[in-house]
Short mmCIF file of C-alpha atoms in Angstrom, two decimals:
data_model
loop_
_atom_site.label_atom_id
_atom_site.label_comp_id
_atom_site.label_asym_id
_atom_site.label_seq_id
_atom_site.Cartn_x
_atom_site.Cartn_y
_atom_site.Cartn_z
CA UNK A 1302 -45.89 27.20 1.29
CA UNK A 1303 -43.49 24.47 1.47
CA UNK A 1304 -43.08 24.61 -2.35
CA UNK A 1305 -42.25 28.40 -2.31
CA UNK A 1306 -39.66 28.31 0.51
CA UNK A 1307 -37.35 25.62 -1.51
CA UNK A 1308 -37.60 27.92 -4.99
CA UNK A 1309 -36.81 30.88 -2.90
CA UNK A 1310 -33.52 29.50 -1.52
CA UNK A 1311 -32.28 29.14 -5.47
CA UNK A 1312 -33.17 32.67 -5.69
CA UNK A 1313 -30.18 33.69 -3.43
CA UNK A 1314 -26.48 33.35 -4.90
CA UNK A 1315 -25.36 32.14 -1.68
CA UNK A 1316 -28.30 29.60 -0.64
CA UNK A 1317 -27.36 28.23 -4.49
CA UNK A 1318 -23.71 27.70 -3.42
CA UNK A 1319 -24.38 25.93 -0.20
CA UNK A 1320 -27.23 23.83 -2.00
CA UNK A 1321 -24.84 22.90 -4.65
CA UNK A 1322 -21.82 22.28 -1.74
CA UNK A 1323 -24.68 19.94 -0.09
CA UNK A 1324 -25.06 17.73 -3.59
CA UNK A 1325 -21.42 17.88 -4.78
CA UNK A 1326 -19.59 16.97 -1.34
CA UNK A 1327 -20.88 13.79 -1.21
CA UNK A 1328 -19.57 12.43 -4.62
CA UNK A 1329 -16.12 14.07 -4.00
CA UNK A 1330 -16.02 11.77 -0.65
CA UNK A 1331 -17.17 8.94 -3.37
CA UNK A 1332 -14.52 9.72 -6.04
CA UNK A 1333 -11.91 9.68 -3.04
CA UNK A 1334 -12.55 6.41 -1.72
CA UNK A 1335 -12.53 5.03 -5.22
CA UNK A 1336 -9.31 6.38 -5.96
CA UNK A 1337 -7.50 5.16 -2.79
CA UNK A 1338 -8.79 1.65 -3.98
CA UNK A 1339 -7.44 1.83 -7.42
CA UNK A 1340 -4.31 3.44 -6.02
CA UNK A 1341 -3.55 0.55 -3.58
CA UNK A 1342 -4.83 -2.08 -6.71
CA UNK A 1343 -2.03 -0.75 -8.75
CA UNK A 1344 0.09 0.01 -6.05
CA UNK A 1345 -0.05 -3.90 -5.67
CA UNK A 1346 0.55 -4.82 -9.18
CA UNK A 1347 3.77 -2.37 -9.10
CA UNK A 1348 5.08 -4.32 -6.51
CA UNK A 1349 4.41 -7.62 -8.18
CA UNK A 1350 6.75 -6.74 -10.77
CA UNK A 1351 9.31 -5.19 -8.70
CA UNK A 1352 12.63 -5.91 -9.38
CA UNK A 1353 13.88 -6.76 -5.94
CA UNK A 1354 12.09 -9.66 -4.24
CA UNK A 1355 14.13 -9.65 -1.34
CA UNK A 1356 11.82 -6.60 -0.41
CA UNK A 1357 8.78 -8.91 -0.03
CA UNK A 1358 8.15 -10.64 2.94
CA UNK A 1359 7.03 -13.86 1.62
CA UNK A 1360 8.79 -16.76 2.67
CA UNK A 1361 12.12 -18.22 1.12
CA UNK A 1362 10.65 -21.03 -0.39
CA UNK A 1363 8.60 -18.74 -2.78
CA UNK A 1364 11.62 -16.82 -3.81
CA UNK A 1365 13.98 -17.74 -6.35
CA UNK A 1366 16.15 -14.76 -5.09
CA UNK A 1367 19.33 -14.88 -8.03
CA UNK A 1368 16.56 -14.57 -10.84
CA UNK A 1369 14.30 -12.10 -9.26
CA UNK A 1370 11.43 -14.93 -9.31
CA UNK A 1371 8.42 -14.72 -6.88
CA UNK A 1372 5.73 -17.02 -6.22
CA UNK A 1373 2.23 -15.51 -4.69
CA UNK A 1374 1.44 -16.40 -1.56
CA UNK A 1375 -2.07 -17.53 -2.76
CA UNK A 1376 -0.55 -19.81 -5.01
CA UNK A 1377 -2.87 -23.19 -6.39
CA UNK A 1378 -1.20 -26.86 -5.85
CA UNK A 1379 0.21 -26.50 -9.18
CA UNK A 1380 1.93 -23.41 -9.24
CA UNK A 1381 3.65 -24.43 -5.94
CA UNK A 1382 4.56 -27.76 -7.55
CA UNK A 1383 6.08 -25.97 -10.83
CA UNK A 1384 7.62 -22.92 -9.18
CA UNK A 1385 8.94 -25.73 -6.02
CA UNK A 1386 10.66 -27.70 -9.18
CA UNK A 1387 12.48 -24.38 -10.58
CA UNK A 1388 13.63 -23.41 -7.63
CA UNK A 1389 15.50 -26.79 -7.37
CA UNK A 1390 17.06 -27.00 -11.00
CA UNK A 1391 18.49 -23.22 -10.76
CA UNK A 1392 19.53 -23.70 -7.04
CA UNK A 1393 20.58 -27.01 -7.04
CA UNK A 1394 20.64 -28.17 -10.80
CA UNK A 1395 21.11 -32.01 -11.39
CA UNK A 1396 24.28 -32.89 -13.82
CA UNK A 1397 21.26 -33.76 -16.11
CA UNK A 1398 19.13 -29.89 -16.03
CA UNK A 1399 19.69 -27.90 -19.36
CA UNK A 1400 18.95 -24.46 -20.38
CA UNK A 1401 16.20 -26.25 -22.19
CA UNK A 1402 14.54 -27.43 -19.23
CA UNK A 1403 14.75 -24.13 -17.40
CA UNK A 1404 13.18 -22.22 -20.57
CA UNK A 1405 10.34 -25.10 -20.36
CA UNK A 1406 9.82 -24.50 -16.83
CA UNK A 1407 10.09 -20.44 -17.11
CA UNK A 1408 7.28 -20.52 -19.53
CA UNK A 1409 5.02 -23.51 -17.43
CA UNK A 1410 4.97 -20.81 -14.28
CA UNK A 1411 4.34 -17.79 -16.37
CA UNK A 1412 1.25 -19.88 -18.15
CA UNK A 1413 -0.05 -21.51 -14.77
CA UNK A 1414 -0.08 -18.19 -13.35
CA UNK A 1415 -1.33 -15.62 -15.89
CA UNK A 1416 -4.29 -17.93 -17.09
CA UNK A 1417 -5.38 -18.75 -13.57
CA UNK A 1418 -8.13 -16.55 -12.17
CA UNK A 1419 -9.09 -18.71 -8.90
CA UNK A 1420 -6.69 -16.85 -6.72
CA UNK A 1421 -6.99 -13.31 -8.29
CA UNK A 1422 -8.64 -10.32 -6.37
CA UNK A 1423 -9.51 -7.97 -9.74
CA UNK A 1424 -8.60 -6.96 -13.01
CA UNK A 1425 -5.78 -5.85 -12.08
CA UNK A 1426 -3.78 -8.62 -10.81
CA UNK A 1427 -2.37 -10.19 -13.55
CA UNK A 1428 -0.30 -13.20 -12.84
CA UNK A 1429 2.84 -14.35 -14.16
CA UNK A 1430 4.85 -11.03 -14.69
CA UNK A 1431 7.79 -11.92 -13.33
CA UNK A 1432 8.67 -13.92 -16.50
CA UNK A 1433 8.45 -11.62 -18.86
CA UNK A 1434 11.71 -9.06 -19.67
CA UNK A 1435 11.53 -5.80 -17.69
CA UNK A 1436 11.06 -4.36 -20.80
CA UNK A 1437 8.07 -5.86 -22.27
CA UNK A 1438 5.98 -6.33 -18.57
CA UNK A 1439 4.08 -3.17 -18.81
CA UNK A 1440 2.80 -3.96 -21.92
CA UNK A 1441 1.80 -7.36 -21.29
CA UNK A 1442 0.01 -6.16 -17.88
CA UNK A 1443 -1.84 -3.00 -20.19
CA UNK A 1444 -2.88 -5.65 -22.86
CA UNK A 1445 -3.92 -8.13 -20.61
CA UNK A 1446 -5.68 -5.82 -18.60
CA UNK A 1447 -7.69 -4.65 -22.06
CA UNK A 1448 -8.12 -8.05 -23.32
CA UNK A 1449 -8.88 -11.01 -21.27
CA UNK A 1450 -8.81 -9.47 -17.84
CA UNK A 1451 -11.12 -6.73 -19.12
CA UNK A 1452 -14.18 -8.45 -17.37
CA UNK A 1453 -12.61 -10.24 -14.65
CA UNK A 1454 -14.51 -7.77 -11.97
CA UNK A 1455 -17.71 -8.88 -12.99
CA UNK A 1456 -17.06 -12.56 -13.59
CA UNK A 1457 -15.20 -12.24 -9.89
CA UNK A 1458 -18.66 -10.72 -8.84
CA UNK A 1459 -21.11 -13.34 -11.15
CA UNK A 1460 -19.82 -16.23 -10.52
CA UNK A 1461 -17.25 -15.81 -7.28
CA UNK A 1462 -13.23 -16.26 -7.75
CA UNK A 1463 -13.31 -19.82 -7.19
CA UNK A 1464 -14.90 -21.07 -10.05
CA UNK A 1465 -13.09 -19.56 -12.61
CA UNK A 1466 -10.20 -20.40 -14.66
CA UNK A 1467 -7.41 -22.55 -13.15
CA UNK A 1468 -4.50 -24.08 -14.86
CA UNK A 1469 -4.09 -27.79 -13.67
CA UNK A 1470 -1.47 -28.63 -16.29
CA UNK A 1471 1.02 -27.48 -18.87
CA UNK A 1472 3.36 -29.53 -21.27
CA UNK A 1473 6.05 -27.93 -23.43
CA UNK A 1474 8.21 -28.63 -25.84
CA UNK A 1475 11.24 -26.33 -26.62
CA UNK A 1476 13.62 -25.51 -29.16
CA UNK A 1477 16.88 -23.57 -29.24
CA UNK A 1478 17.24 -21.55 -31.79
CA UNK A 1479 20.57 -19.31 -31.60
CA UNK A 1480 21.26 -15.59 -30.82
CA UNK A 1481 18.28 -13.36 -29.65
CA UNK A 1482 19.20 -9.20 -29.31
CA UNK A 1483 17.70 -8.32 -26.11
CA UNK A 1484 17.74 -4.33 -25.57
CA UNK A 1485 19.14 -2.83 -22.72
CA UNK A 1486 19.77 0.59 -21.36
CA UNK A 1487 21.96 2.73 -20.18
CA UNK A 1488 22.77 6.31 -19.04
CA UNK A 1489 25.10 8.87 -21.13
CA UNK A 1490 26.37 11.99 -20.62
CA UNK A 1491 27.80 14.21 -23.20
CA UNK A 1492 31.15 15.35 -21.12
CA UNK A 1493 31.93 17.65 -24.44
CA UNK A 1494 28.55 19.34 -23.92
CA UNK A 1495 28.18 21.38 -20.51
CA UNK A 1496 24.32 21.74 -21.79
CA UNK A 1497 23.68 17.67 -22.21
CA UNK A 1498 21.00 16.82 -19.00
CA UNK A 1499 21.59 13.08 -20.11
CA UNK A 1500 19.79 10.56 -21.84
CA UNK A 1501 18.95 6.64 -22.00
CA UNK A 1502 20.66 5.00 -24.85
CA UNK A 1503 19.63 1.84 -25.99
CA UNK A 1504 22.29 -1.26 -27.14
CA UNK A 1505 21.64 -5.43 -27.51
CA UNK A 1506 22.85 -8.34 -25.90
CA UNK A 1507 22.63 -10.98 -28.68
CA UNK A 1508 21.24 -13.75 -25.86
CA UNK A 1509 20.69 -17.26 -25.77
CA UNK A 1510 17.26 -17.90 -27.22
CA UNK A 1511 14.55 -21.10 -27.13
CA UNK A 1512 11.33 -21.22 -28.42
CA UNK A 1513 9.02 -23.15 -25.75
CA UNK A 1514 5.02 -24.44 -27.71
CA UNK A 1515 3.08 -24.50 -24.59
CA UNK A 1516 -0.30 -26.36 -24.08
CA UNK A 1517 -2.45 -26.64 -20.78
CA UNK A 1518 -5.67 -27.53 -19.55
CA UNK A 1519 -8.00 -26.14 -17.09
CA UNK A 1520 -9.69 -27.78 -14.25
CA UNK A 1521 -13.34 -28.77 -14.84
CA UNK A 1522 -16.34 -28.32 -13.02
CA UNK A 1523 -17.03 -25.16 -11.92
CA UNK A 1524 -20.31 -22.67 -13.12
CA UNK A 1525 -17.58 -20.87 -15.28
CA UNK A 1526 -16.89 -22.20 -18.81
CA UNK A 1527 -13.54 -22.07 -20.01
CA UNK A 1528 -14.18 -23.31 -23.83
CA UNK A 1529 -13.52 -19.79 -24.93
CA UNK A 1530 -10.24 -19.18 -23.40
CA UNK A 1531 -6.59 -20.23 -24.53
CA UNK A 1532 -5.05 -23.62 -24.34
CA UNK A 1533 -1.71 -23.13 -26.19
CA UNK A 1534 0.56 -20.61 -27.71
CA UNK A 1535 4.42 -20.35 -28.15
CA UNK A 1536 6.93 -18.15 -25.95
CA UNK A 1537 10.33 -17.26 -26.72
CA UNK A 1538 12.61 -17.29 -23.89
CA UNK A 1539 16.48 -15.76 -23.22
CA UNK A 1540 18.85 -16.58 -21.08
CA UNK A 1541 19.58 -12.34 -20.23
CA UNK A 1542 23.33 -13.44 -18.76
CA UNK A 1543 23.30 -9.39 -18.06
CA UNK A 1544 20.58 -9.49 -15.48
CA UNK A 1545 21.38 -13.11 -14.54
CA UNK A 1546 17.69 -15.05 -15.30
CA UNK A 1547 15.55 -16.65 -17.74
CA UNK A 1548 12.92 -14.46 -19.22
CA UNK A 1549 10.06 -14.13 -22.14
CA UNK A 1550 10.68 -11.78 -24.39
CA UNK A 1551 7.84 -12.24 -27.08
CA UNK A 1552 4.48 -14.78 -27.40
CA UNK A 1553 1.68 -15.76 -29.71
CA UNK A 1554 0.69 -17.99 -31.74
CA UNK A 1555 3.52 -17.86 -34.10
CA UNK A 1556 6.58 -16.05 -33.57
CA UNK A 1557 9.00 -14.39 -35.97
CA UNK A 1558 12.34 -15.47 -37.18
CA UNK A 1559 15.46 -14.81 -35.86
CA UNK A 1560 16.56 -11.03 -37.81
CA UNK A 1561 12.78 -10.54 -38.60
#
């Protein structure tokens, strides 16, 4: 009897409409909840990369506010210690600080953060954005999101936060070597056209430019192996004088010439 009341309720358009509301209500309510979460994850990363620090809340010693640099509040010992020492040369630079040192120390925060996974929450929250050239940060956070962040979830959920990759060190060496266009944009108007909406245009700053060789070490000792994972590569760094800060423009293994 049983078995013939539940096919006759299919038999009925309407009983088929409220069985099917019944089955597909509850993974709406699912799909929702996951989509606030992702929203607020990149909702996160978009402010990590803002432009405008002084909208944070952190506290001024984590702000380096005339080159729009931010430390994260989670930060390990060593970040501190690195981002604490750039703070001091650009704020209060000794007779001795160059623009070599400060390209050095641009690309020792952006390494110390973007390879360190102890004091990430997800895949999402890639470190060391701040460094790179307005430009060029989404694509660093889309490729690094593809690439090595891809299974940071699971290894998060494997082997816990703590016991995964954590910069304790990072020596450089760097090189100046001359002019470096760095693209910038701005806003035109045709005044001859009444019809022209506006567009961006795009024109280069030929920049101050060093090439930083960056190695580093992790810290040993957790479940996690980091034998797989980068120790070195090579950054080139600007001195943007139009936006008033340091910044990576380009990185890998080897980078190309000047007019390349």
């Amino acid at each position: 009897m049983a078995k013939n009341s539940f096919s006759s309720l299919f038999r009925k358009r309407e009983n088929r409409y409220k069985a099917l509301a019944i089955l597909i209500v509850p993974i709406l309510v699912v799909m929702l909840v996951l989509g606030i979460f992702a929203y607020k994850q990149v909702k996160n990363i978009l402010a990590l990369v803002s432009d405008d620090p002084g909208s944070t809340t952190v506290d001024n010693k984590y702000v380096i506010s005339s080159m729009n640099y931010v430390l994260r509040d989670n930060a390990t010992e060593y970040q501190q210690e690195i981002f604490a020492e750039l703070k001091k040369d650009i704020e209060n630079p000794d007779e001795g600080i160059t623009a070599e040192d400060i390209a050095g120390l641009i690309v020792k925060n952006h390494v110390a953060d973007f390879y360190t996974w102890t004091n990430k929450i997800a895949q999402y929250d890639v470190g060391g954005l701040y460094y790179v050239n307005e430009d060029g940060r989404e694509l660093v956070f889309t490729q690094a999101r593809d690439t090595i962040y891809k299974y940071l979830n699971t290894y998060i959920e494997q082997y816990g936060a703590d016991q995964l990759l954590e910069v304790e060190s990072v020596e450089v060496s760097v090189k100046a070597i001359g002019k470096y266009p760095v693209s910038y944009k701005t806003w035109y108007v045709d005044e001859n056209n009444p019809n022209d909406r506006g567009s961006y245009i795009y024109n280069d700053d030929m920049c101050d430019a060093y090439d930083v060789t960056a190695t580093w070490t992790y810290k040993q000792g957790g479940s996690f192996s980091s034998s797989k994972y980068p120790t070195s590569s090579m950054y080139r760094v600007v001195n943007n004088e139009r936006e008033g800060r340091y910044e990576i423009v380009m990185a890998g293994e080897t980078l190309k010439e000047v007019g390349e």
